[in-house]
Coordinates of C-alpha atoms and ligand atoms in Angstrom, one line a residue:
M1 CA -0.1 -0.3 0.3
D2 CA 3.0 2.3 0.9
D3 CA 4.7 2.0 -2.6
L4 CA 1.2 2.1 -4.1
A5 CA 0.8 5.6 -2.5
T6 CA 4.1 6.7 -3.7
L7 CA 3.6 6.0 -7.3
T8 CA 0.3 7.7 -7.3
T9 CA 2.0 11.2 -6.2
S10 CA 5.2 11.1 -8.2
G11 CA 3.2 9.5 -11.3
T12 CA 0.6 12.0 -10.9
E13 CA 3.4 14.6 -10.3
R14 CA 5.4 13.4 -13.6
L15 CA 2.3 12.9 -15.5
R16 CA 1.5 16.6 -14.9
D17 CA 5.3 18.0 -15.8
A18 CA 5.2 16.2 -18.9
P19 CA 6.8 18.9 -20.8
D20 CA 5.1 17.8 -24.6
L21 CA 3.1 14.8 -26.2
D22 CA 6.1 12.5 -26.6
A23 CA 6.8 12.4 -22.9
L24 CA 3.7 12.5 -22.0
H25 CA 3.4 9.3 -24.0
E26 CA 6.0 8.0 -22.5
A27 CA 4.8 8.5 -18.6
E28 CA 1.7 6.5 -19.2
A29 CA 3.5 3.7 -21.1
D30 CA 6.2 3.3 -17.9
L31 CA 2.9 4.1 -15.3
L32 CA -0.5 2.2 -16.9
G33 CA 1.2 0.4 -19.3
K34 CA 1.0 -3.3 -19.3
K35 CA 4.9 -3.9 -18.3
G36 CA 4.2 -0.6 -16.2
E37 CA 4.7 -0.2 -12.7
L38 CA 0.9 -0.3 -11.9
A39 CA 1.1 -3.7 -13.4
S40 CA 4.1 -4.7 -11.8
L41 CA 2.5 -4.0 -8.4
K42 CA -0.3 -5.6 -9.6
K43 CA 1.5 -8.7 -9.8
R44 CA 2.2 -8.8 -6.0
L45 CA -1.7 -9.0 -5.1
S46 CA -0.8 -12.9 -5.5
G47 CA 0.9 -13.3 -2.2
L48 CA -1.7 -11.4 -0.4
D49 CA -4.3 -12.9 1.9
P50 CA -7.9 -12.3 0.3
D51 CA -8.9 -9.6 2.4
E52 CA -5.8 -7.5 1.9
R53 CA -6.0 -8.7 -1.5
R54 CA -9.5 -7.0 -2.0
A55 CA -8.7 -3.8 -0.5
T56 CA -4.8 -3.6 -2.3
G57 CA -7.6 -4.2 -5.1
Q58 CA -9.6 -1.6 -5.2
A59 CA -6.7 0.9 -4.3
L60 CA -5.1 -0.2 -7.3
N61 CA -8.1 0.5 -9.4
E62 CA -8.4 4.2 -7.5
A63 CA -4.6 5.0 -8.3
R64 CA -5.6 3.9 -11.8
T65 CA -8.2 6.1 -12.0
V66 CA -6.4 9.2 -10.6
L67 CA -3.2 8.4 -13.2
E68 CA -5.3 8.6 -16.1
E69 CA -7.2 11.3 -15.0
A70 CA -4.1 13.4 -14.7
A71 CA -3.3 12.3 -18.0
A72 CA -6.1 13.0 -19.6
E73 CA -5.9 16.4 -17.9
R74 CA -2.3 16.8 -19.2
R75 CA -2.9 15.7 -22.7
A76 CA -5.6 18.3 -22.7
A77 CA -3.4 21.2 -22.2
L78 CA -0.5 20.3 -24.2
E79 CA -2.9 19.7 -27.1
S80 CA -4.5 23.2 -26.8
V81 CA -0.8 24.4 -27.1
A82 CA 0.3 22.6 -29.6
H83 CA -3.0 23.9 -31.5
Q84 CA -2.4 27.1 -30.7
A85 CA 1.3 26.8 -32.3
R86 CA -0.1 25.2 -35.0
L87 CA -2.3 28.2 -36.1
L88 CA 0.6 30.7 -35.4
A89 CA 2.9 29.2 -37.6
E90 CA -0.1 28.5 -40.4
R91 CA -0.9 32.6 -40.1
Q92 CA -0.9 34.6 -43.2
D93 CA -0.7 37.8 -43.4
L94 CA -3.3 39.0 -45.8
T95 CA -3.1 42.6 -44.9
E96 CA -3.4 44.8 -47.9
I97 CA -1.5 48.0 -48.1
V98 CA -4.2 50.8 -49.1
E99 CA -2.9 54.0 -48.5
H100 CA -2.0 54.9 -52.2
R101 CA -4.4 52.9 -54.0
R102 CA -7.4 55.0 -55.6
R103 CA -10.5 53.2 -55.1
G104 CA -13.2 53.3 -58.2
S105 CA -16.7 53.9 -57.9
L106 CA -20.4 53.5 -59.9
H107 CA -20.7 55.1 -63.1
L108 CA -23.3 57.8 -62.7
V109 CA -25.1 55.9 -65.1
T110 CA -24.9 52.7 -62.9
Q111 CA -26.3 54.9 -60.0
T112 CA -28.9 56.6 -61.6
W113 CA -30.2 53.0 -62.8
D114 CA -30.0 51.5 -59.3
R115 CA -31.7 54.5 -57.8
L116 CA -34.4 54.6 -60.4
V117 CA -35.3 50.9 -59.9
D118 CA -35.0 51.8 -56.4
V119 CA -37.6 54.2 -56.0
F120 CA -39.7 52.1 -58.5
V121 CA -39.6 49.0 -56.3
G122 CA -40.4 51.1 -53.5
M123 CA -43.8 52.3 -55.5
G124 CA -44.6 48.6 -56.0
F125 CA -43.1 47.9 -59.4
E126 CA -41.4 44.8 -60.7
V127 CA -38.2 45.0 -62.7
A128 CA -37.5 43.1 -66.1
E129 CA -35.1 43.5 -69.0
G130 CA -35.2 42.7 -72.6
P131 CA -32.9 42.1 -75.4
E132 CA -30.5 45.1 -76.7
V133 CA -30.8 43.1 -80.2
E134 CA -34.5 43.3 -81.2
T135 CA -37.1 42.2 -84.0
D136 CA -38.9 44.3 -86.1
W137 CA -42.3 43.1 -84.6
H138 CA -41.0 43.9 -80.8
N139 CA -39.3 47.2 -81.5
F140 CA -42.3 48.6 -83.7
E141 CA -45.0 46.3 -85.4
A142 CA -46.4 45.0 -82.0
L143 CA -45.9 48.8 -81.1
N144 CA -48.6 50.1 -83.5
I145 CA -45.7 51.4 -86.2
P146 CA -46.3 49.0 -89.2
S147 CA -43.6 49.2 -91.7
A148 CA -43.5 52.3 -94.1
H149 CA -46.0 54.2 -91.0
P150 CA -44.2 57.7 -91.2
A151 CA -43.8 57.3 -87.5
R152 CA -40.7 55.4 -88.2
G153 CA -39.1 58.7 -89.0
M154 CA -39.2 59.0 -85.2
W155 CA -36.3 56.7 -84.4
D156 CA -33.5 56.5 -86.4
T157 CA -32.7 52.8 -86.7
L158 CA -29.2 50.9 -86.5
Y159 CA -30.6 47.3 -88.5
V160 CA -28.1 44.1 -87.6
D161 CA -27.3 41.9 -90.7
L162 CA -29.2 39.1 -89.6
G163 CA -32.6 37.2 -91.5
A164 CA -34.4 39.2 -93.7
P165 CA -33.6 42.6 -94.7
E166 CA -34.4 45.4 -92.1
S167 CA -35.9 42.2 -89.6
T168 CA -33.2 42.5 -87.1
L169 CA -32.6 45.8 -85.5
L170 CA -30.6 47.3 -82.2
R171 CA -33.7 48.4 -80.4
T172 CA -34.1 52.1 -80.6
H173 CA -35.7 52.8 -76.9
T174 CA -37.4 50.3 -74.1
S175 CA -41.0 50.4 -75.6
P176 CA -40.2 46.2 -77.0
V177 CA -39.8 45.2 -73.2
Q178 CA -43.5 46.2 -72.7
I179 CA -44.4 43.4 -75.4
R180 CA -42.3 41.2 -73.7
V181 CA -43.8 41.8 -70.4
M182 CA -47.5 41.5 -71.8
S183 CA -46.6 38.4 -74.1
E184 CA -45.0 36.4 -71.3
G185 CA -47.1 36.9 -68.2
E186 CA -50.3 37.5 -67.4
P187 CA -51.9 40.8 -66.3
P188 CA -51.9 42.4 -64.0
F189 CA -48.7 44.2 -64.7
Y190 CA -46.9 46.6 -62.8
S191 CA -43.4 46.3 -64.3
V192 CA -40.3 48.9 -65.2
M193 CA -38.0 47.9 -67.8
P194 CA -34.0 49.9 -67.7
G195 CA -32.0 49.3 -70.5
R196 CA -29.4 50.6 -73.1
V197 CA -30.7 51.9 -76.6
F198 CA -29.4 52.5 -79.6
R199 CA -30.2 55.4 -82.4
R200 CA -28.4 56.5 -85.4
D201 CA -28.2 60.1 -83.8
T202 CA -25.4 62.7 -83.6
A203 CA -23.9 63.6 -80.3
D204 CA -24.4 66.8 -78.8
A205 CA -25.2 68.4 -75.5
S206 CA -28.2 66.2 -75.1
H207 CA -27.9 63.2 -77.4
M208 CA -25.9 60.3 -77.8
P209 CA -26.2 57.1 -80.4
V210 CA -25.6 54.9 -77.2
F211 CA -28.2 56.0 -74.2
H212 CA -30.2 54.8 -71.8
Q213 CA -34.1 54.8 -70.3
I214 CA -36.5 53.2 -68.4
E215 CA -39.5 51.7 -69.5
G216 CA -43.0 51.9 -67.0
L217 CA -45.6 49.5 -67.7
V218 CA -49.1 49.2 -65.7
V219 CA -51.8 47.3 -67.2
D220 CA -54.7 46.1 -64.9
R221 CA -58.6 46.8 -64.8
G222 CA -60.0 50.2 -65.2
V223 CA -56.8 52.3 -65.3
S224 CA -57.4 56.0 -65.8
F225 CA -54.8 59.1 -66.9
A226 CA -55.0 60.6 -63.6
D227 CA -53.1 57.3 -62.1
L228 CA -50.5 58.2 -64.6
A229 CA -50.5 61.6 -63.8
G230 CA -50.3 60.4 -60.0
T231 CA -47.5 58.2 -60.3
L232 CA -45.0 60.6 -62.3
E233 CA -45.6 62.9 -59.8
A234 CA -44.6 60.7 -56.5
F235 CA -42.2 59.8 -58.7
T236 CA -40.8 63.5 -59.5
T237 CA -40.7 64.1 -56.1
A238 CA -39.2 60.5 -54.6
Y239 CA -36.3 60.8 -57.3
F240 CA -35.7 64.6 -57.4
G241 CA -37.1 65.8 -54.1
G242 CA -40.1 68.1 -53.3
A243 CA -38.8 71.1 -55.1
I244 CA -39.2 69.8 -58.5
H245 CA -42.4 69.1 -60.2
S246 CA -44.3 67.3 -63.3
R247 CA -46.2 68.5 -66.1
L248 CA -47.8 66.8 -69.0
R249 CA -48.0 68.2 -72.4
P250 CA -49.9 66.9 -75.2
S251 CA -47.5 64.3 -77.9
Y252 CA -47.9 61.5 -80.2
F253 CA -46.8 58.2 -80.0
P254 CA -48.1 55.7 -81.9
F255 CA -48.5 53.1 -79.0
T256 CA -50.6 55.3 -76.5
E257 CA -53.3 57.2 -76.7
P258 CA -53.7 59.9 -75.6
S259 CA -49.7 60.9 -75.6
A260 CA -48.2 63.1 -73.5
E261 CA -44.6 64.5 -72.6
Y262 CA -43.0 64.3 -69.6
D263 CA -41.7 67.4 -68.2
I264 CA -40.0 68.4 -64.7
N265 CA -39.1 71.9 -63.9
C266 CA -35.9 73.8 -65.3
V267 CA -32.9 72.2 -62.4
F268 CA -30.7 74.9 -63.3
C269 CA -33.2 78.4 -63.2
E270 CA -35.5 76.5 -61.4
G271 CA -38.2 77.5 -64.0
S272 CA -37.2 81.0 -64.7
G273 CA -35.5 80.2 -68.2
C274 CA -32.3 79.3 -69.3
R275 CA -30.1 78.3 -72.3
T276 CA -30.7 74.7 -71.1
C277 CA -34.5 74.8 -70.9
A278 CA -34.6 77.2 -74.2
Q279 CA -36.3 79.9 -71.7
T280 CA -39.1 77.5 -71.1
G281 CA -38.3 76.8 -67.5
W282 CA -38.9 73.1 -68.5
L283 CA -37.3 69.7 -69.6
E284 CA -38.2 67.1 -71.4
L285 CA -37.4 64.0 -70.1
G286 CA -39.6 61.3 -71.6
G287 CA -42.7 60.4 -73.4
C288 CA -46.0 58.5 -71.8
G289 CA -49.4 57.8 -72.5
M290 CA -52.5 55.2 -72.4
V291 CA -51.4 52.0 -73.4
H292 CA -52.9 52.2 -77.0
P293 CA -55.8 49.2 -77.6
N294 CA -54.1 48.1 -80.6
V295 CA -51.0 47.5 -78.3
L296 CA -53.1 45.6 -76.0
T297 CA -54.9 43.2 -78.8
N298 CA -51.5 42.6 -80.2
V299 CA -50.2 40.5 -77.0
G300 CA -53.6 39.2 -77.1
L301 CA -55.4 41.4 -74.1
D302 CA -58.4 42.3 -74.2
P303 CA -59.2 46.1 -74.6
E304 CA -62.4 46.3 -72.8
Q305 CA -61.4 44.3 -69.9
W306 CA -57.8 45.7 -69.6
S307 CA -56.5 49.7 -69.7
G308 CA -53.0 50.8 -68.6
F309 CA -50.4 53.5 -68.7
A310 CA -46.9 53.4 -70.1
F311 CA -43.8 55.9 -69.7
G312 CA -40.7 55.9 -71.3
F313 CA -37.4 58.1 -69.5
G314 CA -34.1 58.7 -70.6
L315 CA -32.3 57.4 -67.8
D316 CA -29.1 59.4 -69.0
R317 CA -30.7 62.6 -68.8
L318 CA -32.4 61.5 -65.5
A319 CA -29.1 61.5 -64.1
L320 CA -27.8 64.7 -65.3
M321 CA -30.7 66.7 -64.1
R322 CA -30.5 65.5 -60.8
H323 CA -26.8 66.3 -60.4
G324 CA -27.0 69.5 -62.6
V325 CA -24.5 68.5 -65.4
D326 CA -25.7 70.5 -68.7
D327 CA -23.5 68.1 -71.5
I328 CA -24.4 64.4 -71.8
R329 CA -21.1 63.8 -73.6
E330 CA -19.6 64.8 -70.1
M331 CA -20.2 61.0 -68.4
Y332 CA -19.0 59.0 -71.7
T333 CA -15.8 61.2 -72.3
G334 CA -14.5 58.9 -69.0
D335 CA -12.3 61.7 -67.7
V336 CA -11.6 60.7 -64.1
R337 CA -12.4 64.2 -62.7
F338 CA -15.4 64.3 -63.8
L339 CA -16.2 60.8 -62.4
E340 CA -14.6 61.3 -58.9
Q341 CA -17.4 63.9 -58.4
F342 CA -20.0 61.2 -58.5
P343 CA -18.7 58.5 -55.8
A344 CA -21.0 56.0 -55.0
Ligands
FA5_401 C1 -39.7 56.8 -76.9 O1 -38.1 56.1 -76.6 C2 -40.7 56.2 -76.7 N1 -40.4 55.0 -76.2 C3 -41.1 57.1 -75.0 C4 -42.7 56.5 -74.6 C5 -42.4 55.6 -74.2 C6 -43.4 57.4 -75.0 C7 -43.8 54.8 -73.3 C8 -44.7 56.5 -74.4 C9 -44.8 55.5 -73.7 P1 -38.4 59.4 -77.3 O2 -38.1 58.8 -78.2 O3 -39.7 61.0 -77.1 O4 -39.5 58.3 -76.8 O5 -37.4 59.0 -76.5 C10 -37.5 59.2 -74.9 C11 -36.7 59.7 -74.2 O6 -35.5 59.3 -74.2 C12 -36.4 61.7 -74.5 O7 -37.7 62.2 -73.9 C13 -35.1 61.4 -74.0 O8 -34.7 62.2 -72.1 C14 -34.1 60.5 -74.0 N2 -33.2 60.5 -75.5 C15 -34.1 60.2 -76.8 N3 -33.1 60.3 -77.6 C16 -32.0 60.7 -76.8 C17 -30.8 60.7 -77.3 N4 -30.0 60.5 -78.3 N5 -29.9 61.0 -76.0 C18 -30.1 60.4 -74.9 N6 -31.4 60.8 -74.6 C19 -31.9 60.2 -75.4

């Protein structure tokens, strides 16, 4: 029993002091292994009388438990140290030196696109997109503009050399996406459709041959012109703030009847008249109107049941007006001194 007590004390100490996992393993073998010190004490049990043997056997078991617990405790501690050491050794320094790097930002057109979509989604619209290379049917025919119709002259079209002559083109406006939305889904429709469009226009302060529009389409039961006017005024306040108002001026588009131009107060002179607004106090941003019954019929909707309105705004011009820029070409020359004024 004395030898057992000594072994328990010294063994526990040896295990607790093991400097590493190898030393711990060795100590465990010496103390608890098949040929270890505890095993050799156990062999001596046979020389004892039955009572002593039982008591000593029990003490041996208790000593084993104490030693095993000490070993487990030490192993956990050593493994945790080893783990920390490995993490430290495998650590990679991913710090970037950023002080001298210039950060890019979203282009003003992209920012405007996102902002417009946010405003309309907030008003309950869904977002749809269509292809930039379109068929004559979607871009003109279905929009109530048959070939040889004089209204085709409103859009100087770039044709693509594909299929029958003049059957495929670069879309001249986002209105063909209206046709796609209505042909592919079921009414009611509340959609906005931003996208890039192409025309044979010469670049000047307010025109580019490649520019952007955002189309809007609402088709439901009992939609009226008052809904169109109210929606556009709500949009104007949400996008430009309370100081700017909209007006609708009679106009003509083959796919809407009645049709109107959507104008806002000139943001440069606030309505008093200047060069940019040609002294009118108003700036034209896009067209709109009630969806023509022929267009509804072309996509298989009954104009007696469904009515709606549509609008198409120049997205680039919306960007210019919101930021008080008076030349659209500024946005496309890629001059960083201009672009970096609009961080996003
Ligand atoms: C249209 O393109 C019609 N699809 C709009 C529409 C949609 C009317 C739905 C009714 C219902 P318009 O050609 O006027 O209409 O063009 C609309 C707007 O696009 C213009 O008011 C202007 O803001 C912008 N825009 C037109 N041409 C250019 C251009 N070359 N560069 C930049 N913006 C342009």
